[in-house]
Coordinates of C-alpha atoms and ligand atoms in Angstrom, one line a residue:
X1 CA -51.4 -10.6 -12.9
X2 CA -48.4 -8.9 -14.3
X3 CA -44.9 -10.5 -14.0
X4 CA -42.8 -9.7 -11.1
X5 CA -39.7 -7.3 -10.7
X6 CA -36.7 -8.3 -8.9
X7 CA -35.1 -5.7 -6.6
X8 CA -31.8 -6.5 -5.6
X9 CA -30.8 -5.1 -2.4
X10 CA -27.0 -5.1 -1.5
X11 CA -25.4 -5.4 1.9
X12 CA -24.5 -1.7 2.3
X13 CA -28.0 -0.8 0.8
X14 CA -30.0 -1.3 4.2
X15 CA -32.1 1.8 3.8
X16 CA -35.9 1.9 3.6
X17 CA -35.8 5.0 1.4
X18 CA -33.6 3.4 -1.1
X19 CA -34.2 4.4 -4.5
X20 CA -34.7 1.0 -5.8
X21 CA -37.6 0.4 -3.1
X22 CA -39.1 3.7 -4.0
X23 CA -39.4 2.4 -7.3
X24 CA -40.7 -1.2 -6.4
X25 CA -44.3 -2.4 -6.0
X26 CA -44.9 -4.1 -2.7
X27 CA -47.9 -6.4 -4.1
X28 CA -46.0 -7.3 -7.4
X29 CA -42.3 -7.2 -6.8
X30 CA -39.8 -9.6 -5.0
X31 CA -36.8 -8.3 -2.9
X32 CA -33.7 -10.5 -3.4
X33 CA -30.8 -10.1 -0.8
X34 CA -27.8 -12.6 -1.0
X35 CA -24.9 -13.4 1.3
X36 CA -22.3 -14.6 -1.3
X37 CA -18.6 -15.9 -1.1
X38 CA -17.5 -13.5 -3.9
X39 CA -18.3 -10.3 -2.0
X40 CA -16.8 -11.6 1.4
X41 CA -13.5 -12.6 -0.4
X42 CA -13.0 -10.2 -3.2
X43 CA -10.8 -8.9 -0.6
X44 CA -10.7 -11.2 2.5
X45 CA -12.7 -8.8 4.8
X46 CA -12.1 -8.8 8.5
X47 CA -14.3 -11.4 10.4
X48 CA -16.2 -8.7 12.3
X49 CA -17.0 -6.7 9.0
X50 CA -18.8 -9.9 7.6
X51 CA -20.4 -10.8 10.5
X52 CA -21.9 -7.1 10.9
X53 CA -23.0 -7.0 7.1
X54 CA -24.5 -10.5 7.3
X55 CA -26.5 -10.0 10.6
X56 CA -27.5 -6.4 9.6
X57 CA -28.6 -7.9 6.3
X58 CA -30.8 -10.6 8.1
X59 CA -32.6 -8.2 10.5
X60 CA -33.2 -5.7 7.4
X61 CA -34.8 -8.6 5.5
X62 CA -36.9 -9.2 8.8
X63 CA -38.0 -5.3 9.0
X64 CA -38.9 -5.6 5.0
X65 CA -41.1 -8.7 5.7
X66 CA -42.7 -7.1 8.6
X67 CA -43.6 -3.9 6.4
X68 CA -45.1 -6.1 3.8
X69 CA -42.6 -6.9 1.4
X70 CA -41.8 -10.4 -0.2
X71 CA -38.2 -11.1 0.4
X72 CA -36.3 -13.9 -1.1
X73 CA -33.3 -14.1 1.2
X74 CA -30.1 -16.4 0.4
X75 CA -27.9 -17.3 3.1
X76 CA -24.3 -18.1 2.6
X77 CA -25.0 -21.6 3.4
X78 CA -27.9 -22.2 1.1
X79 CA -27.1 -25.7 -0.6
X80 CA -27.7 -24.0 -4.0
X81 CA -26.0 -20.5 -3.4
X82 CA -24.0 -20.1 -6.4
X83 CA -21.5 -17.8 -4.5
X84 CA -22.1 -14.4 -6.4
X85 CA -24.5 -11.7 -6.9
X86 CA -24.8 -12.3 -10.6
X87 CA -25.2 -15.9 -10.1
X88 CA -28.0 -15.3 -7.2
X89 CA -29.8 -12.9 -9.4
X90 CA -29.9 -15.3 -12.5
X91 CA -31.4 -18.1 -10.3
X92 CA -34.0 -15.9 -8.8
X93 CA -35.1 -14.7 -12.2
X94 CA -35.6 -18.0 -13.2
X95 CA -37.3 -19.3 -10.1
X96 CA -39.8 -16.2 -10.0
X97 CA -40.1 -16.0 -14.0
X98 CA -39.0 -12.1 -13.5
X99 CA -39.8 -9.6 -16.1
X100 CA -36.9 -7.3 -15.1
X101 CA -34.4 -6.6 -12.4
X102 CA -33.9 -3.1 -10.6
X103 CA -31.1 -2.2 -8.4
X104 CA -29.7 1.0 -6.9
X105 CA -26.2 1.5 -8.1
X106 CA -23.5 -0.3 -6.1
X107 CA -20.7 1.7 -4.2
X108 CA -17.9 0.2 -6.0
X109 CA -16.9 0.1 -9.8
X110 CA -16.3 -3.4 -10.1
X111 CA -19.8 -4.6 -9.3
X112 CA -21.1 -1.5 -11.4
X113 CA -19.2 -3.0 -14.0
X114 CA -20.3 -6.6 -13.5
X115 CA -23.8 -5.2 -13.4
X116 CA -23.6 -4.0 -17.1
X117 CA -23.1 -7.4 -18.2
X118 CA -26.4 -8.6 -16.4
X119 CA -28.6 -7.6 -19.4
X120 CA -26.8 -10.0 -21.5
X121 CA -26.4 -12.7 -19.1
X122 CA -30.3 -12.7 -18.0
X123 CA -31.9 -11.6 -21.1
X124 CA -33.8 -9.0 -19.0
X125 CA -33.9 -5.4 -18.7
X126 CA -31.7 -4.3 -15.6
X127 CA -32.6 -0.8 -14.3
X128 CA -29.7 0.8 -12.5
X129 CA -31.1 3.8 -10.3
X130 CA -28.9 6.4 -8.9
X131 CA -28.0 6.0 -5.0
X132 CA -30.0 9.1 -3.7
X133 CA -28.4 8.7 -0.2
X134 CA -25.7 11.0 -1.1
X135 CA -26.2 15.0 -1.3
X136 CA -24.2 15.4 -4.6
X137 CA -25.1 13.1 -7.7
X138 CA -22.3 11.9 -10.0
X139 CA -23.4 14.8 -12.2
X140 CA -23.5 17.4 -9.4
X141 CA -19.8 16.5 -8.8
X142 CA -18.8 16.2 -12.3
X143 CA -20.3 20.0 -12.9
X144 CA -18.5 21.1 -9.9
X145 CA -15.2 20.0 -10.8
X146 CA -15.3 20.8 -14.6
X147 CA -12.7 23.4 -15.6
X148 CA -11.0 23.6 -12.1
X149 CA -7.3 23.4 -11.9
X150 CA -7.4 21.8 -8.3
X151 CA -10.2 20.0 -6.6
X152 CA -9.8 21.1 -3.0
X153 CA -12.3 19.5 -0.3
X154 CA -12.8 22.9 1.2
X155 CA -14.5 24.8 -1.8
X156 CA -16.7 21.7 -2.5
X157 CA -18.0 21.6 1.1
X158 CA -19.0 25.3 1.1
X159 CA -21.3 24.1 -1.8
X160 CA -22.5 21.4 0.2
X161 CA -23.3 23.7 3.1
X162 CA -25.4 26.1 0.7
X163 CA -26.8 23.0 -0.7
X164 CA -28.2 21.6 2.4
X165 CA -28.5 24.9 4.5
X166 CA -26.3 23.1 7.4
X167 CA -25.1 25.7 9.9
X168 CA -26.0 28.5 7.6
X169 CA -27.4 32.2 8.3
X170 CA -28.8 33.2 5.0
X171 CA -26.1 32.7 2.5
X172 CA -23.1 33.0 5.2
X173 CA -21.6 30.4 7.7
X174 CA -22.9 30.6 11.2
X175 CA -19.8 31.8 13.2
X176 CA -18.5 33.9 10.3
X177 CA -16.1 31.0 9.3
X178 CA -16.7 28.0 7.2
X179 CA -14.2 26.1 9.0
X180 CA -12.9 25.8 12.6
X181 CA -10.0 23.2 12.0
X182 CA -7.5 25.2 13.2
X183 CA -9.2 24.7 17.0
X184 CA -9.4 21.1 16.4
X185 CA -5.8 20.0 16.9
X186 CA -5.4 19.4 20.7
X187 CA -3.7 16.2 22.4
X188 CA -6.0 14.5 24.9
X189 CA -5.6 13.2 28.1
X190 CA -7.4 10.2 29.5
X191 CA -9.6 10.7 32.3
X192 CA -12.2 8.4 34.2
X193 CA -15.1 9.9 32.2
X194 CA -14.0 9.1 28.5
X195 CA -16.7 8.1 26.5
X196 CA -17.4 4.9 24.9
X197 CA -19.5 3.9 22.0
X198 CA -22.9 2.1 22.3
X199 CA -22.4 -1.8 22.4
X200 CA -24.8 -4.3 21.8
X201 CA -25.3 -7.8 22.8
X202 CA -25.8 -10.3 20.0
X203 CA -29.2 -11.7 19.7
X204 CA -30.2 -15.0 17.9
X205 CA -29.6 -13.9 14.5
X206 CA -26.3 -12.4 15.2
X207 CA -25.3 -15.6 17.1
X208 CA -26.1 -17.7 14.1
X209 CA -24.1 -15.3 11.9
X210 CA -21.1 -15.2 14.0
X211 CA -21.2 -19.3 14.0
X212 CA -21.4 -19.1 10.3
X213 CA -18.4 -16.7 9.8
X214 CA -16.2 -18.6 12.4
X215 CA -16.6 -21.7 10.2
X216 CA -16.5 -20.3 6.7
X217 CA -14.0 -17.2 7.3
X218 CA -12.0 -18.2 10.2
X219 CA -8.9 -17.7 8.4
X220 CA -9.5 -14.1 7.5
X221 CA -7.9 -11.2 9.7
X222 CA -9.2 -9.9 12.8
X223 CA -11.0 -11.2 16.2
X224 CA -14.8 -12.0 15.6
X225 CA -15.7 -11.7 19.1
X226 CA -16.2 -9.8 21.1
X227 CA -18.9 -8.7 18.6
X228 CA -20.7 -5.6 20.0
X229 CA -21.9 -3.6 16.9
X230 CA -25.3 -2.8 16.2
X231 CA -27.1 -4.5 13.4
X232 CA -30.2 -2.3 13.2
X233 CA -31.4 1.0 12.5
X234 CA -32.7 1.4 16.0
X235 CA -29.5 0.4 17.4
X236 CA -27.6 2.4 15.2
X237 CA -29.8 5.4 16.2
X238 CA -29.1 4.4 19.8
X239 CA -25.2 4.5 18.9
X240 CA -25.9 8.3 17.6
X241 CA -27.6 9.1 20.5
X242 CA -24.8 8.0 22.9
X243 CA -22.2 9.9 20.6
X244 CA -24.1 12.9 20.9
X245 CA -24.5 13.1 24.7
X246 CA -21.2 11.9 25.6
X247 CA -18.5 12.6 22.9
X248 CA -19.9 15.1 20.5
X249 CA -19.0 18.3 22.5
X250 CA -15.4 17.4 22.6
X251 CA -15.4 15.7 19.3
X252 CA -13.6 19.1 17.9
X253 CA -10.9 19.7 20.2
X254 CA -9.7 16.2 20.2
X255 CA -10.0 15.2 16.7
X256 CA -6.6 14.7 15.9
X257 CA -5.7 13.1 19.6
X258 CA -4.5 9.4 19.8
X259 CA -4.4 7.7 23.5
X260 CA -2.8 4.2 24.1
X261 CA -5.5 3.1 26.3
X262 CA -8.7 4.8 24.6
X263 CA -9.5 3.5 21.3
X264 CA -12.4 5.4 20.4
X265 CA -11.7 8.9 22.2
X266 CA -14.5 11.2 21.1
X267 CA -15.2 9.7 17.9
X268 CA -18.5 8.6 16.7
X269 CA -18.2 5.2 15.6
X270 CA -20.8 5.7 13.3
X271 CA -19.0 5.2 9.8
X272 CA -20.1 1.5 9.7
X273 CA -23.5 2.2 9.9
X274 CA -23.7 5.5 7.9
X275 CA -22.1 3.4 5.0
X276 CA -24.2 0.2 5.3
X277 CA -27.4 2.4 5.2
X278 CA -28.6 2.0 8.8
X279 CA -28.0 5.7 9.4
X280 CA -28.9 8.5 6.7
X281 CA -25.8 10.9 6.5
X282 CA -27.9 14.0 6.2
X283 CA -30.2 13.2 9.1
X284 CA -27.2 12.6 11.2
X285 CA -25.9 16.0 10.4
X286 CA -29.4 17.7 11.0
X287 CA -29.5 15.7 14.3
X288 CA -26.0 17.1 15.4
X289 CA -26.7 20.7 14.1
X290 CA -29.6 20.8 16.6
X291 CA -27.1 20.2 19.5
X292 CA -25.5 23.4 18.7
X293 CA -28.7 25.2 18.3
X294 CA -29.7 24.0 21.6
X295 CA -26.3 25.3 23.3
X296 CA -25.3 21.5 24.0
X297 CA -22.2 21.4 21.6
X298 CA -19.9 24.1 20.6
X299 CA -19.3 25.3 16.9
X300 CA -16.0 23.8 16.4
X301 CA -17.4 20.4 17.3
X302 CA -20.5 20.4 15.2
X303 CA -19.0 22.1 12.2
X304 CA -15.9 19.5 12.5
X305 CA -18.4 16.9 12.7
X306 CA -20.7 18.0 9.7
X307 CA -17.8 18.7 7.4
X308 CA -16.6 15.2 7.5
X309 CA -19.6 14.1 6.4
X310 CA -21.0 16.6 3.8
X311 CA -17.4 17.5 3.2
X312 CA -15.1 14.6 3.0
X313 CA -17.5 11.8 2.5
X314 CA -19.2 13.3 -0.3
X315 CA -15.8 14.7 -1.9
X316 CA -14.1 11.4 -1.7
X317 CA -16.8 9.6 -3.3
X318 CA -17.1 12.3 -6.0
X319 CA -13.6 11.8 -6.9
X320 CA -13.9 8.1 -6.9
X321 CA -16.6 8.1 -9.6
X322 CA -14.8 10.8 -11.4
X323 CA -11.6 8.9 -11.9
X324 CA -12.3 5.2 -11.7
X325 CA -11.5 2.7 -13.0
X326 CA -7.7 3.9 -13.6
X327 CA -7.6 5.6 -10.2
X328 CA -6.9 2.5 -8.5
X329 CA -3.6 1.8 -10.4
X330 CA -2.1 5.3 -9.9
X331 CA 1.4 4.8 -8.2
X332 CA 2.8 8.7 -8.2
X333 CA 6.0 7.6 -6.1
X334 CA 6.4 4.2 -8.0
X335 CA 6.3 2.8 -4.7
X336 CA 7.2 -1.0 -4.7
X337 CA 7.9 -2.3 -1.2
X338 CA 5.5 -5.3 0.2
X339 CA 3.3 -4.5 2.7
X340 CA 5.3 -5.2 6.0
X341 CA 4.2 -8.5 7.8
X342 CA 3.3 -6.4 11.0
X343 CA 0.3 -4.8 9.4
X344 CA -1.4 -8.5 10.0
X345 CA 0.3 -9.5 13.1
X346 CA 1.0 -6.0 15.0
X347 CA 4.2 -7.5 16.1
X348 CA 6.4 -4.5 15.8
X349 CA 8.4 -2.2 18.4
X350 CA 6.9 0.9 17.1
X351 CA 4.4 1.3 19.8
X352 CA 2.1 3.7 17.8
X353 CA 1.7 1.1 15.0
X354 CA 1.5 -1.7 17.5
X355 CA -1.3 0.2 19.0
X356 CA -3.2 1.0 15.8
X357 CA -2.8 -2.5 14.4
X358 CA -4.0 -4.3 17.4
X359 CA -6.9 -2.2 17.7
X360 CA -7.7 -2.9 14.1
X361 CA -7.4 -6.6 14.7
X362 CA -9.6 -6.6 17.5
X363 CA -12.2 -3.9 16.8
X364 CA -12.2 -3.5 12.8
X365 CA -12.0 0.0 13.7
X366 CA -9.0 2.7 14.3
X367 CA -10.0 6.4 14.0
X368 CA -8.9 9.0 11.2
X369 CA -5.7 9.9 12.6
X370 CA -4.5 6.4 13.3
X371 CA -5.1 5.4 9.8
X372 CA -3.8 8.8 8.3
X373 CA -1.0 9.6 10.4
X374 CA 0.3 6.2 11.9
X375 CA -0.4 3.0 9.5
X376 CA -0.7 5.2 6.3
X377 CA 2.3 7.7 7.2
X378 CA 4.3 4.8 7.8
X379 CA 3.7 2.8 4.5
X380 CA 4.2 6.0 2.6
X381 CA 7.5 6.7 4.2
X382 CA 8.5 3.3 3.9
X383 CA 7.6 3.3 0.1
X384 CA 5.1 0.5 0.3
X385 CA 3.1 -0.4 -2.9
X386 CA -0.2 1.9 -2.6
X387 CA -2.3 -1.0 -4.2
X388 CA -1.3 -3.1 -1.4
X389 CA -1.8 -0.5 1.3
X390 CA -5.3 0.0 -0.3
X391 CA -6.2 -3.6 -0.2
X392 CA -5.4 -3.8 3.4
X393 CA -7.4 -0.9 4.4
X394 CA -10.2 -2.3 2.3
X395 CA -10.2 -5.5 4.1
X396 CA -9.5 -4.5 7.8
X397 CA -12.2 -1.8 8.6
X398 CA -15.7 -2.4 9.1
X399 CA -16.6 0.8 7.5
X400 CA -14.5 -0.1 4.3
X401 CA -15.9 0.1 0.9
X402 CA -13.9 0.9 -2.2
X403 CA -15.7 4.3 -2.9
X404 CA -14.6 5.9 0.3
X405 CA -11.6 3.7 1.0
X406 CA -9.6 4.3 -2.2
X407 CA -9.5 8.0 -2.2
X408 CA -8.7 8.2 1.4
X409 CA -5.9 5.5 1.2
X410 CA -4.4 6.3 -2.2
X411 CA -5.1 9.9 -2.6
X412 CA -5.2 11.4 1.1
X413 CA -2.6 9.1 2.8
X414 CA -0.5 7.7 0.2
X415 CA -0.3 11.0 -2.1
X416 CA -0.3 8.3 -4.9
X417 CA -2.4 10.4 -7.3
X418 CA 0.0 13.0 -7.2
X419 CA -1.9 15.6 -5.4
X420 CA -5.5 15.4 -6.9
X421 CA -7.2 14.9 -3.4
X422 CA -4.4 16.9 -1.2
X423 CA -2.0 19.5 -1.8
X424 CA 0.9 17.9 -0.3
X425 CA 1.6 14.4 1.2
X426 CA 0.5 13.9 4.8
X427 CA 4.1 12.7 6.0
X428 CA 5.5 13.3 9.3
X429 CA 8.3 12.4 11.7
X430 CA 7.9 11.3 15.0
X431 CA 7.3 14.6 16.5
X432 CA 4.1 14.8 15.2
X433 CA 2.9 11.6 16.6
X434 CA 4.3 12.4 19.8
X435 CA 2.7 15.6 20.0
X436 CA -0.7 14.2 19.4
X437 CA -0.3 11.0 21.4
X438 CA 1.2 9.1 24.6
X439 CA 2.3 6.3 22.5
X440 CA 6.0 7.3 22.4
X441 CA 6.3 7.0 26.3
X442 CA 6.1 3.1 26.1
X443 CA 8.2 2.8 22.8
X444 CA 11.2 0.9 22.6
X445 CA 12.4 3.6 20.2
X446 CA 13.2 7.1 21.3
X447 CA 11.2 9.7 19.6
X448 CA 13.8 12.8 20.3
X449 CA 16.4 10.6 18.9
X450 CA 17.0 11.5 15.1
X451 CA 19.3 8.7 13.9
X452 CA 20.8 5.5 14.9
X453 CA 19.6 2.1 16.2
X454 CA 17.4 3.7 19.0
X455 CA 16.0 6.6 16.8
X456 CA 12.2 6.4 16.1
X457 CA 12.0 5.2 12.7
X458 CA 9.7 7.7 11.7
X459 CA 12.4 10.5 11.9
X460 CA 15.0 9.2 9.4
X461 CA 12.1 7.6 7.2
X462 CA 10.6 11.0 6.9
X463 CA 13.8 12.7 5.4
X464 CA 14.5 9.6 3.2
X465 CA 10.9 9.8 1.6
X466 CA 11.7 13.7 1.0
X467 CA 14.9 12.9 -0.2
X468 CA 14.2 9.8 -2.6
X469 CA 11.0 11.8 -4.2
X470 CA 12.8 15.2 -4.4
X471 CA 12.2 15.2 -8.1
X472 CA 8.6 14.8 -7.6
X473 CA 8.1 17.2 -4.4
X474 CA 10.6 20.0 -4.6
X475 CA 8.2 22.0 -6.7
X476 CA 5.6 21.9 -4.2
X477 CA 5.1 25.3 -2.6
X478 CA 3.8 23.9 0.6
X479 CA 7.0 21.8 0.9
X480 CA 9.8 24.7 0.3
X481 CA 10.5 25.1 3.8
X482 CA 10.9 21.5 4.7
X483 CA 13.4 21.3 1.7
X484 CA 15.3 24.3 2.5
X485 CA 15.8 22.7 6.1
X486 CA 16.9 19.7 4.4
X487 CA 19.4 21.5 2.2
X488 CA 20.7 23.5 5.2
X489 CA 21.8 20.5 7.0
X490 CA 25.4 19.3 6.8
X491 CA 26.3 16.7 4.3
X492 CA 27.2 14.5 7.1
X493 CA 23.8 14.9 9.0
X494 CA 21.9 14.0 5.8
X495 CA 24.0 11.1 5.1
X496 CA 23.2 9.9 8.6
X497 CA 19.6 10.2 8.1
X498 CA 19.6 8.4 4.9
X499 CA 21.8 5.7 6.3
X500 CA 19.8 5.1 9.3
X501 CA 16.6 4.9 7.2
X502 CA 18.2 2.4 5.0
X503 CA 19.5 0.2 7.5
X504 CA 16.0 0.4 9.1
X505 CA 14.4 -0.5 5.7
X506 CA 16.9 -3.3 5.1
X507 CA 15.3 -5.1 8.1
X508 CA 11.8 -4.6 7.3
X509 CA 10.1 -7.7 6.2
Ligands
FAD601 P1 -15.6 10.4 13.1 O1 -14.2 10.9 13.3 O2 -16.5 10.5 14.3 O3 -16.2 11.3 12.1 C1 -17.8 11.1 11.6 C2 -18.0 10.7 10.5 O4 -17.5 11.4 9.2 C3 -17.6 9.3 9.9 O5 -18.6 8.4 10.8 C4 -17.7 9.2 8.4 O6 -19.0 9.0 7.9 C5 -17.3 10.6 8.1 N1 -15.9 10.9 7.8 C6 -14.8 11.4 8.5 N2 -13.8 11.4 7.8 C7 -14.0 10.8 6.7 C8 -13.2 10.7 5.3 N3 -11.9 11.1 5.3 N4 -13.8 10.2 4.5 C9 -15.3 10.1 4.4 N5 -16.0 10.1 5.6 C10 -15.4 10.6 6.7 N6 -13.9 5.7 6.1 C11 -14.9 5.2 5.6 O7 -16.1 5.4 6.1 N7 -14.5 4.2 5.2 C12 -13.2 3.7 4.9 O8 -12.9 2.7 4.2 C13 -12.2 4.5 5.3 N8 -11.0 4.2 4.9 C14 -9.9 5.3 5.3 C15 -8.8 4.9 4.9 C16 -7.7 5.9 5.2 C17 -6.4 5.6 4.9 C18 -8.1 7.1 5.8 C19 -6.9 8.0 6.3 C20 -9.2 7.5 6.2 C21 -10.2 6.6 5.7 N9 -11.8 6.9 6.0 C22 -12.6 5.9 5.7 C23 -12.0 8.1 6.8 C24 -12.2 8.1 8.4 O9 -11.0 7.7 8.9 C25 -13.3 7.3 8.8 O10 -14.6 7.7 8.4 C26 -13.4 7.5 10.4 O11 -12.2 7.2 11.1 C27 -14.7 6.5 11.0 O12 -14.6 6.6 12.2 P2 -15.8 7.5 13.0 O13 -17.1 7.0 12.6 O14 -15.5 7.5 14.4 O15 -15.6 8.9 12.5
DLZ602 C1 -19.1 -6.4 1.7 C2 -20.1 -7.1 1.6 C3 -19.9 -8.6 2.1 C4 -19.0 -8.9 2.9 N1 -20.9 -9.5 1.6 C5 -22.1 -9.1 0.8 C6 -22.9 -10.1 0.7 O1 -22.8 -11.3 0.9 N2 -24.0 -9.7 -0.2 C7 -24.1 -8.4 -0.7 O2 -25.2 -8.1 -1.1 N3 -23.2 -7.5 -0.3 C8 -22.2 -7.9 0.7 N4 -21.1 -6.9 0.9 C9 -21.5 -5.5 0.3 C10 -20.9 -5.3 -1.1 O3 -19.7 -5.7 -1.3 C11 -21.3 -3.9 -1.5 O4 -22.6 -3.8 -1.8 C12 -20.5 -3.4 -2.8 O5 -19.0 -3.8 -2.4 C13 -20.7 -2.2 -3.2 O6 -20.6 -1.2 -2.2
SF4_603 FE1 6.0 5.7 17.3 FE2 8.3 6.9 17.1 FE3 6.7 7.4 18.7 FE4 7.7 5.0 18.7 S1 8.9 6.7 19.1 S2 5.6 5.5 19.2 S3 7.8 4.5 16.7 S4 6.3 7.8 16.9

């Protein structure tokens, strides 16, 4: 009998059609899956995120076994667990006298880099296969980006529409427009029929994992229970169907809305499943497209949803692999402030931040506008070091992996790449948050007040940010009007704004 190959399946590769599984031989090869301390602590992930992945990994291993594969699964509490993926693959190679190792390329640069060293460490060939769960390969993206002065999601997205045929009529977009975003900015009102994402009761496997996570990672950020995430492909499918039935039709209209008593609004809460491999992104888009053709969901909702996946999700991945490893060190504004303590405790008088962080702590989830316009906007206005901001986002969300989190945080939300990903910073005063949410009603600060002790801190911070970064931003054509407004203010008013912001920043710990 020929020597076996080891196929390493990572925690976010829980996909039967994975390229490494396609290349493997059920009769000969051994699949290796390993829970390791290094992956759980290279940043100290939210407890719910670790529990979700470990439980989903254990369920996937069962599924693979029932499908005829031999799986060598290493739990975190196995006595000989070396604590790292490199260590576990080395141990497994010895134990099984393996001839080679195959792995689908990891989503994070640091792990890809480590794997390059495995060949030497193991003395065995290590085959790293492309991750075919994405629509654009690294080469596709690099070819598209080549020679362009600016990389804009909108143009890349059109390519992805053409490539997939999603919402296309021949070579034209259905509805005559590529993008219906202008219709997707309505504030929401809470009503009794608000959708809720599908939740699932922990089974025995999940209960075992919850106990392990409580014991081993009890000091990590976030609440472990109640734990309601799905942990299998079937449950993730159920979550998709619940979203389609209850929330999709209004997804577009209320995509940017925020409400104090509604954490999920009309969002899908599917990113954790898609990113871990429990749902296939293209299949999700095709399923959602059928709702438009069946007349059950309007075009602005379906197009908006599909754009997030084949547009933004693919685009940020392309940027990540094009720009790493230097990308993580970018700091366009040279921002140096430490991340304020309240990002960990939610103890702040600012109601919008309190709501977004409390929910992050309890659910390991916040929706896009909370991440971008509340926690992200505040950090940028306050001048927080983008690396600290990045590490926070990577830790606290159940869907966070560096390939998707870093460009969203560093590029989109902090403008730390100087405009590679977005044409202007997503900076906003309290007015924006007030327009899109009901947070301000219950805030100790007054959103209409511009300066002084009781003023909404976003108001003076907004102008402070623009003033202190004027040398970098004044030339931006999209900010011309804003700077004209600032320049037209009296000296006294400008000084008042700057003084209020500085007083607030002095007290920020
Ligand atoms: P929905 O609003 O229902 O959107 C549908 C799907 O579209 C999502 O499930 C997701 O797969 C995809 N999507 C939407 N927006 C984006 C985007 N900007 N980039 C990539 N995919 C997108 N998303 C992550 O998956 N992981 C992250 O670590 C992550 N970090 C972020 C950090 C910051 C600072 C910001 C501003 C955004 C981040 N996002 C991240 C993007 C986005 O906020 C989440 O994908 C979304 O909130 C997930 O919730 P949902 O499934 O309910 O999404
Ligand atoms: C996020 C994560 C965690 C917490 N734990 C593991 C693990 O124990 N074993 C594993 O294979 N993967 C884990 N992951 C996911 C990896 O960090 C992920 O595969 C890489 O970051 C690449 O995206
Ligand atoms: Fe947030 Fe300002 Fe509104 Fe308070 S007043 S909730 S700080 S935007």
